Coordinates of C-alpha atoms and ligand atoms in Angstrom, one line a residue:
X24 CA 81.7 109.5 108.7
X25 CA 83.8 112.4 108.8
X26 CA 85.6 114.4 106.2
X27 CA 89.5 115.1 106.5
X28 CA 89.2 118.4 108.2
X29 CA 86.6 116.3 110.6
X30 CA 83.4 117.7 108.7
X31 CA 80.2 115.7 107.2
X32 CA 81.3 113.1 105.0
X33 CA 81.4 113.9 101.2
X34 CA 78.7 113.6 98.7
X35 CA 79.9 112.3 95.4
X36 CA 80.7 115.1 92.9
X37 CA 78.1 115.5 89.8
X38 CA 78.9 117.5 86.7
X39 CA 81.9 118.5 85.2
X40 CA 84.6 119.0 87.2
X41 CA 88.2 121.5 86.0
X42 CA 87.1 120.8 82.9
X43 CA 86.7 117.2 83.4
X44 CA 83.9 115.3 81.9
X45 CA 82.5 112.2 84.1
X46 CA 82.8 108.8 82.6
X47 CA 79.3 108.8 81.3
X48 CA 77.8 109.0 84.9
X49 CA 77.6 110.8 88.3
X50 CA 80.3 109.3 90.5
X51 CA 83.8 108.8 90.8
X52 CA 86.5 107.7 88.3
X53 CA 88.3 106.1 91.0
X54 CA 87.6 104.7 94.5
X55 CA 91.0 104.7 96.4
X56 CA 91.1 102.2 99.6
X57 CA 93.9 103.1 101.9
X58 CA 95.3 106.8 102.4
X59 CA 99.1 105.1 103.0
X60 CA 101.9 105.9 100.6
X61 CA 100.4 103.5 97.9
X62 CA 96.9 105.0 97.8
X63 CA 97.9 108.6 98.3
X64 CA 100.7 108.5 95.7
X65 CA 98.1 107.2 93.0
X66 CA 95.4 109.7 94.3
X67 CA 98.0 112.5 93.3
X68 CA 99.0 111.2 90.1
X69 CA 95.5 110.4 89.0
X70 CA 94.0 113.6 90.2
X71 CA 97.1 115.8 89.2
X72 CA 98.4 113.9 86.2
X73 CA 95.0 112.8 84.4
X74 CA 92.3 115.0 85.8
X75 CA 90.4 112.0 87.4
X76 CA 88.2 112.6 90.0
X77 CA 89.3 110.1 92.7
X78 CA 87.6 109.1 96.4
X79 CA 90.1 108.4 98.7
X80 CA 89.0 106.6 102.0
X81 CA 90.7 105.1 104.9
X82 CA 89.2 103.5 107.9
X83 CA 91.4 105.1 110.0
X84 CA 91.1 108.5 111.3
X85 CA 94.1 109.9 109.3
X86 CA 95.8 109.9 106.0
X87 CA 99.3 108.4 106.2
X88 CA 98.8 105.1 106.8
X89 CA 101.6 103.6 108.7
X90 CA 103.9 106.3 108.0
X91 CA 101.6 108.8 110.0
X92 CA 102.9 111.0 112.4
X93 CA 101.9 113.6 114.7
X94 CA 102.7 116.0 117.9
X95 CA 101.9 114.3 121.1
X96 CA 100.6 115.4 124.3
X97 CA 103.9 117.2 125.1
X98 CA 104.5 118.6 121.9
X99 CA 107.0 116.0 120.3
X100 CA 106.6 114.7 116.7
X101 CA 106.3 111.1 117.4
X102 CA 105.2 108.2 114.7
X103 CA 101.9 106.6 115.7
X104 CA 103.5 103.1 114.4
X105 CA 107.0 102.9 114.6
X106 CA 109.9 104.6 113.3
X107 CA 109.8 105.4 109.6
X108 CA 113.5 106.6 108.3
X109 CA 113.2 107.5 104.6
X110 CA 115.8 106.1 102.3
X111 CA 116.0 105.5 98.7
X112 CA 118.3 104.8 95.5
X113 CA 115.8 105.6 93.1
X114 CA 116.0 109.0 91.7
X115 CA 112.4 109.1 90.5
X116 CA 111.0 108.6 94.0
X117 CA 113.4 111.2 95.6
X118 CA 112.5 113.6 93.2
X119 CA 108.6 112.7 92.9
X120 CA 108.3 113.0 96.8
X121 CA 110.7 116.2 97.0
X122 CA 107.3 118.0 94.9
X123 CA 105.5 117.7 98.9
X124 CA 108.1 118.2 100.9
X125 CA 111.4 119.7 101.8
X126 CA 114.2 117.4 103.7
X127 CA 116.2 117.2 106.5
X128 CA 119.4 115.1 106.2
X129 CA 119.5 112.8 108.6
X130 CA 121.4 109.0 108.2
X131 CA 119.9 106.6 110.4
X132 CA 122.0 104.9 113.5
X133 CA 121.2 102.0 115.4
X134 CA 123.0 100.6 118.3
X135 CA 122.4 97.2 119.5
X136 CA 121.9 96.1 123.3
X137 CA 124.3 92.9 123.6
X138 CA 126.4 91.9 126.5
X139 CA 125.6 94.9 128.4
X140 CA 126.9 97.1 126.1
X141 CA 125.7 99.2 123.3
X142 CA 127.2 98.1 120.1
X143 CA 126.5 99.2 116.3
X144 CA 124.1 97.1 114.1
X145 CA 125.0 96.2 111.3
X146 CA 127.9 94.8 112.8
X147 CA 131.1 96.6 112.1
X148 CA 134.4 96.9 113.0
X149 CA 133.7 99.0 116.0
X150 CA 131.1 96.0 117.0
X151 CA 133.8 93.1 116.5
X152 CA 136.7 95.4 118.4
X153 CA 134.3 96.1 121.2
X154 CA 132.7 93.1 121.7
X155 CA 136.2 91.3 121.5
X156 CA 138.2 93.5 122.8
X157 CA 140.2 93.6 120.0
X158 CA 142.2 96.5 117.6
X159 CA 141.6 95.0 114.4
X160 CA 141.6 96.5 111.1
X161 CA 139.3 96.3 108.3
X162 CA 141.3 93.3 106.9
X163 CA 141.6 91.9 110.4
X164 CA 137.8 92.1 111.1
X165 CA 137.3 90.7 107.4
X166 CA 139.7 87.7 108.5
X167 CA 138.0 87.6 111.6
X168 CA 134.9 87.1 110.6
X169 CA 135.5 84.8 107.9
X170 CA 137.0 82.3 110.5
X171 CA 133.4 82.5 111.9
X172 CA 131.6 82.0 109.2
X173 CA 129.8 78.7 108.9
X174 CA 130.0 77.6 104.9
X175 CA 126.3 77.0 103.6
X176 CA 125.8 75.5 100.3
X177 CA 122.5 76.8 99.8
X178 CA 121.1 79.8 101.5
X179 CA 117.5 79.5 101.9
X180 CA 116.5 80.6 105.1
X181 CA 117.2 83.8 107.7
X182 CA 119.6 81.8 109.8
X183 CA 121.7 80.8 106.7
X184 CA 122.7 84.2 105.7
X185 CA 123.9 85.5 108.8
X186 CA 125.3 82.1 110.1
X187 CA 126.9 82.3 106.6
X188 CA 128.4 85.6 107.0
X189 CA 129.3 86.1 110.4
X190 CA 129.3 82.7 112.6
X191 CA 126.9 81.3 114.8
X192 CA 128.2 83.3 118.2
X193 CA 127.2 86.9 116.7
X194 CA 124.1 85.3 115.1
X195 CA 122.8 84.1 118.3
X196 CA 123.6 87.6 120.2
X197 CA 122.2 90.0 117.2
X198 CA 119.6 87.7 115.0
X199 CA 118.5 85.0 116.6
X200 CA 116.5 86.7 119.7
X201 CA 115.5 89.5 118.1
X202 CA 113.9 87.8 115.1
X203 CA 112.2 84.9 117.5
X204 CA 110.1 87.9 118.8
X205 CA 109.6 89.8 116.0
X206 CA 108.5 87.4 113.9
X207 CA 107.2 84.8 116.3
X208 CA 109.5 82.4 114.4
X209 CA 113.0 80.9 114.5
X210 CA 115.4 82.5 111.5
X211 CA 115.5 78.9 109.9
X212 CA 111.7 79.1 109.3
X213 CA 111.9 82.6 107.4
X214 CA 112.9 83.6 103.8
X215 CA 116.4 84.6 103.4
X216 CA 115.1 88.0 102.3
X217 CA 114.4 89.0 106.2
X218 CA 118.0 89.2 107.5
X219 CA 119.5 89.9 104.3
X220 CA 118.0 93.6 104.6
X221 CA 120.7 94.2 107.5
X222 CA 124.1 94.0 105.9
X223 CA 127.5 93.0 107.8
X224 CA 130.3 95.6 107.3
X225 CA 133.9 95.3 108.1
X226 CA 134.8 99.1 107.9
X227 CA 133.5 101.7 110.4
X228 CA 130.6 102.7 108.3
X229 CA 127.7 102.9 111.5
X230 CA 125.0 104.0 109.0
X231 CA 121.8 101.3 109.0
X232 CA 121.3 102.1 105.4
X233 CA 123.3 102.5 102.4
X234 CA 121.2 104.2 100.2
X235 CA 121.9 107.4 97.7
X236 CA 119.4 109.4 99.6
X237 CA 118.8 109.4 103.1
X238 CA 116.7 112.4 104.1
X239 CA 113.6 112.8 106.5
X240 CA 110.7 115.0 105.3
X241 CA 111.5 118.4 107.1
X242 CA 107.9 119.0 108.7
X243 CA 106.7 115.4 108.9
X244 CA 105.4 112.6 106.8
X245 CA 102.0 113.8 107.9
X246 CA 102.5 117.5 106.2
X247 CA 104.0 115.7 103.0
X248 CA 100.8 113.9 102.9
X249 CA 98.9 116.9 102.9
X250 CA 100.5 118.6 100.5
X251 CA 100.2 115.5 98.3
X252 CA 96.5 115.4 98.7
X253 CA 95.7 119.2 98.3
X254 CA 94.0 119.0 95.0
X255 CA 90.0 120.0 94.1
X256 CA 89.7 116.5 92.6
X257 CA 90.8 114.2 95.6
X258 CA 87.8 114.0 98.3
X259 CA 88.9 112.2 101.6
X260 CA 86.6 110.0 103.7
X261 CA 88.4 108.8 107.1
X262 CA 86.9 106.8 109.6
X263 CA 85.6 104.7 106.9
X264 CA 85.8 100.9 105.6
X265 CA 85.5 100.1 102.3
X266 CA 82.9 97.6 103.1
X267 CA 80.5 100.8 104.5
X268 CA 80.8 102.6 101.2
X269 CA 81.1 99.9 98.6
X270 CA 77.7 99.8 97.7
X271 CA 77.4 103.5 98.4
X272 CA 79.6 105.3 96.5
X273 CA 79.4 105.2 92.6
X274 CA 83.0 104.9 90.8
X275 CA 84.7 103.2 87.6
X276 CA 87.7 101.8 89.2
X277 CA 89.0 101.1 92.3
X278 CA 92.3 100.6 93.8
X279 CA 92.9 98.5 96.8
X280 CA 95.8 99.1 99.1
X281 CA 94.2 97.1 102.1
X282 CA 94.9 93.0 102.9
X283 CA 94.6 91.1 99.8
X284 CA 93.1 88.3 101.9
X285 CA 90.2 90.6 103.3
X286 CA 89.2 91.8 100.4
X287 CA 88.2 88.4 98.9
X288 CA 86.9 87.4 102.1
X289 CA 89.4 85.4 102.9
X290 CA 88.5 82.5 100.5
X291 CA 91.9 80.8 100.6
X292 CA 92.1 81.0 104.3
X293 CA 94.0 84.2 105.7
X294 CA 97.6 85.4 105.0
X295 CA 99.5 85.7 107.9
X296 CA 100.6 89.2 108.9
X297 CA 102.9 90.2 111.9
X298 CA 101.3 92.7 114.4
X299 CA 102.9 95.1 117.1
X300 CA 102.1 97.0 120.1
X301 CA 103.3 100.4 120.3
X302 CA 104.1 102.2 124.0
X303 CA 104.6 105.4 123.4
X304 CA 106.0 107.3 126.5
X305 CA 107.1 110.8 127.2
X306 CA 110.2 111.0 129.5
X307 CA 110.8 114.2 131.6
X308 CA 114.6 114.6 130.3
X309 CA 116.1 116.1 127.0
X310 CA 118.0 112.9 125.6
X311 CA 117.3 109.5 126.6
X312 CA 119.8 107.5 124.3
X313 CA 122.6 108.2 122.1
X314 CA 120.8 107.1 118.6
X315 CA 117.5 107.2 117.2
X316 CA 116.8 103.5 117.6
X317 CA 118.4 100.9 120.1
X318 CA 117.7 97.5 119.1
X319 CA 116.9 94.8 122.3
X320 CA 118.1 91.5 120.7
X321 CA 117.4 89.5 124.1
X322 CA 114.8 87.3 124.4
X323 CA 114.2 87.9 127.8
X324 CA 113.4 91.6 127.2
X325 CA 109.6 91.4 125.7
X326 CA 110.2 94.7 123.2
X327 CA 112.4 94.3 119.9
X328 CA 113.6 98.3 120.0
X329 CA 113.1 101.5 121.6
X330 CA 112.8 104.9 119.5
X331 CA 113.5 108.5 120.3
X332 CA 112.1 110.7 117.8
X333 CA 113.9 113.8 118.2
X334 CA 117.2 112.2 116.6
X335 CA 115.1 111.8 113.5
X336 CA 113.6 115.2 113.4
X337 CA 115.9 117.4 114.8
X338 CA 113.3 118.8 117.2
X339 CA 114.3 121.0 120.2
X340 CA 112.2 120.2 123.2
X341 CA 112.9 120.0 127.0
X342 CA 111.7 116.9 126.9
X343 CA 111.8 113.4 124.9
X344 CA 109.4 111.1 123.3
X345 CA 109.8 107.2 122.8
X346 CA 108.2 104.0 121.4
X347 CA 108.7 100.9 122.4
X348 CA 107.8 97.7 119.9
X349 CA 106.3 94.7 121.5
X350 CA 105.9 92.2 118.4
X351 CA 102.4 90.4 118.6
X352 CA 100.5 87.7 116.8
X353 CA 97.0 89.9 117.2
X354 CA 96.3 93.3 115.6
X355 CA 96.7 95.6 112.8
X356 CA 98.3 93.7 110.2
X357 CA 102.0 95.6 109.4
X358 CA 104.5 92.5 108.4
X359 CA 103.8 90.3 105.9
X360 CA 105.5 87.0 106.8
X361 CA 108.3 86.0 104.2
X362 CA 108.3 82.4 103.9
X363 CA 107.5 80.1 101.4
X364 CA 104.0 78.7 102.3
X365 CA 103.2 82.2 102.9
X366 CA 104.3 83.1 99.3
X367 CA 102.3 80.2 98.0
X368 CA 99.1 81.1 99.7
X369 CA 99.5 84.9 98.4
X370 CA 100.1 83.3 94.8
X371 CA 96.5 82.1 94.9
X372 CA 95.2 85.2 95.9
X373 CA 97.6 87.0 93.2
X374 CA 95.5 85.1 90.6
X375 CA 92.1 86.1 91.9
X376 CA 93.2 89.8 92.0
X377 CA 94.8 89.5 88.3
X378 CA 91.1 88.2 87.2
X379 CA 89.3 90.8 88.7
X380 CA 88.4 93.8 86.5
X381 CA 88.8 97.3 86.9
X382 CA 90.4 97.1 90.3
X383 CA 94.0 97.3 91.1
X384 CA 95.8 95.8 94.0
X385 CA 98.9 97.7 95.0
X386 CA 100.9 98.3 98.4
X387 CA 102.5 96.3 101.1
X388 CA 99.5 94.5 102.0
X389 CA 97.6 94.3 98.7
X390 CA 100.8 92.8 96.9
X391 CA 101.8 90.9 100.6
X392 CA 105.1 92.3 100.3
X393 CA 107.5 93.3 102.8
X394 CA 108.4 96.7 100.9
X395 CA 109.8 99.8 102.2
X396 CA 108.0 103.3 101.6
X397 CA 110.3 104.0 98.5
X398 CA 109.3 100.8 96.9
X399 CA 105.8 101.6 98.0
X400 CA 106.1 104.5 96.3
X401 CA 107.8 103.0 93.2
X402 CA 105.0 100.3 92.7
X403 CA 102.4 103.0 92.7
X404 CA 104.2 105.1 90.2
X405 CA 104.6 102.2 87.8
X406 CA 100.9 101.3 88.3
X407 CA 100.1 104.8 87.4
X408 CA 102.6 104.5 84.2
X409 CA 100.5 101.4 83.0
X410 CA 97.0 103.5 83.5
X411 CA 98.4 106.4 81.6
X412 CA 99.7 104.3 78.9
X413 CA 96.2 102.4 78.7
X414 CA 94.3 105.9 78.7
X415 CA 96.4 107.4 76.1
X416 CA 97.7 104.7 74.1
X417 CA 101.3 106.0 75.0
X418 CA 100.8 109.5 73.6
X419 CA 101.8 112.4 75.7
X420 CA 98.6 114.4 77.2
Ligands
FAD505 P1 100.1 101.3 104.7 O1 100.7 102.1 105.2 O2 99.6 100.3 105.7 O3 98.5 101.8 104.2 C1 97.3 101.4 103.9 C2 96.0 101.9 104.5 O4 94.9 101.4 103.9 C3 96.0 101.8 105.9 O5 95.8 103.4 106.4 C4 94.7 101.2 106.2 O6 94.1 101.4 107.7 C5 94.0 101.4 104.9 N1 92.8 100.3 104.7 C6 93.1 98.8 105.0 N2 92.1 98.3 104.6 C7 91.1 99.2 104.3 C8 89.8 99.0 104.5 N3 88.7 97.8 104.0 N4 88.8 100.3 104.3 C9 89.6 101.7 104.1 N5 90.6 101.7 104.3 C10 91.5 100.7 104.5 N6 109.7 101.6 105.2 C11 110.8 102.6 105.3 O7 110.9 102.6 104.1 N7 111.4 103.0 106.3 C12 111.4 102.6 107.8 O8 111.7 103.4 108.8 C13 109.9 101.8 107.6 N8 109.5 101.6 109.0 C14 108.8 100.4 109.3 C15 108.3 100.5 110.5 C16 107.1 99.6 111.0 C17 106.9 99.5 112.3 C18 106.2 99.2 110.1 C19 104.8 98.5 110.1 C20 106.7 99.5 108.9 C21 107.7 100.3 108.5 N9 108.1 101.1 107.0 C22 109.1 101.4 106.9 C23 107.4 100.3 106.1 C24 106.1 101.1 105.5 O9 105.5 101.5 106.6 C25 105.3 100.6 104.4 O10 106.3 100.5 103.2 C26 104.4 102.1 103.8 O11 103.9 102.9 105.2 C27 103.5 101.1 103.3 O12 102.2 102.0 102.6 P2 101.0 101.5 102.2 O13 100.4 102.5 101.4 O14 101.4 100.3 101.1 O15 100.3 100.6 103.2
UDP506 N1 117.2 91.8 112.7 C1 117.8 91.3 113.6 N2 118.3 91.8 114.9 C2 118.4 93.5 114.5 C3 118.0 93.8 113.4 C4 117.5 93.2 112.4 O1 117.4 89.9 113.8 O2 119.2 93.9 115.5 C5 116.3 91.3 111.9 C6 115.1 90.8 112.2 O3 114.6 89.7 111.4 C7 114.6 92.0 111.5 C8 115.1 92.1 109.9 O4 116.7 91.7 110.8 O5 112.9 91.8 111.2 C9 115.0 93.3 109.3 O6 115.5 94.3 110.0 P1 114.8 95.8 109.9 O7 115.6 96.7 110.6 O8 114.7 95.9 108.4 O9 113.6 95.4 110.2 P2 112.4 96.6 110.0 O10 112.7 98.0 110.5 O11 111.5 96.6 108.7 O12 111.0 96.1 111.3

């Protein structure tokens, strides 16, 4: 096991540190499993906000969880686990993260490769006019889509959402193939929440997200995490699985941000997660594609999208680096799969989690929710507030 800087594994602290008495015995106040957004926000808050002594572990060789970024062999900043674009409507979340990073203004644009052309997704006025050779104004596009939309009495699935908004032809061009590849399921088998993430527009707004705050961390996510975790009460152990240290480390409370079914040894069976294989490539040219992400909905193309990072980071470099995403049933758990039977199975694990004293489950994998980064930060801050309240009885410190 190595420490954060690749040094030897840390040993538990003894005595009093920063004026904080140990809670009755030597060890940590909190063991936090997972150094992604959920684990890191809680480590920061517990250490800086409550003076707790925290051991943060991750089985990967780095902090940042899926948001981890790093310079590749050619010196281009890339995201190891696919494109991570920060956006939020929460002032609280934006203000909190702004303590640890400055920001680079960036509004995400995505094009889809459809009918041999690159057109905006979310579908907007330009998408319709380009694909159909029209020159409709906003009202014209609204009427065009309304004329094609199929009435769906009870919108339940990811197919219903799109067919009900734009009709079957555009659904098939943009959503059906992409979704089948991404999830290994037909949109009709997936909860409506999945394709509802992508709006339909009749104007020229070609931003992927509509949020009020859209910025990228100026020096990247990993730097932001380093700043967050830079506190004497936080010890970090990487390349360390919870199972390896569970009995060796003494701690009073556990925060678990890994897969909830794994924590309970798959007692009720495995919760389905979708995985991805990433192919990272360097191209010996300054630019590869016009925007950061191009989606490939056609089913005969094995990947779902190509990301070119320099658009996200603003980095100047004579070469450029790309990531192709190939959806996969095997591999690291990246996406909880939103469908009713999975939600049902999760509820059984949730009941176990609720009945486990001194253990908090938080984050995308531990609460089996298809959450964006800002939602995970908000969830972690909320848990911290509950802990704070329980410790102080509502009194301010
Ligand atoms: P994670 O980041 O998964 O962190 C959990 C950590 O726990 C991992 O590092 C894991 O190694 C560790 N761990 C698990 N089990 C154990 C164990 N037993 N022992 C030790 N360590 C363990 N969100 C956005 O807002 N915008 C985006 O553009 C965006 N793009 C995405 C693209 C992809 C391809 C993916 C997969 C996700 C994307 N997300 C995006 C979602 C974002 O990644 C998550 O919301 C966020 O990173 C979740 O943080 P987390 O801490 O809950 O989980
Ligand atoms: N989607 C699609 N075609 C697209 C973009 C998205 O079918 O061009 C569907 C697909 O099911 C995807 C979901 O909408 O999984 C949510 O898209 P999002 O871009 O939010 O996915 P993420 O970035 O989380 O992978």
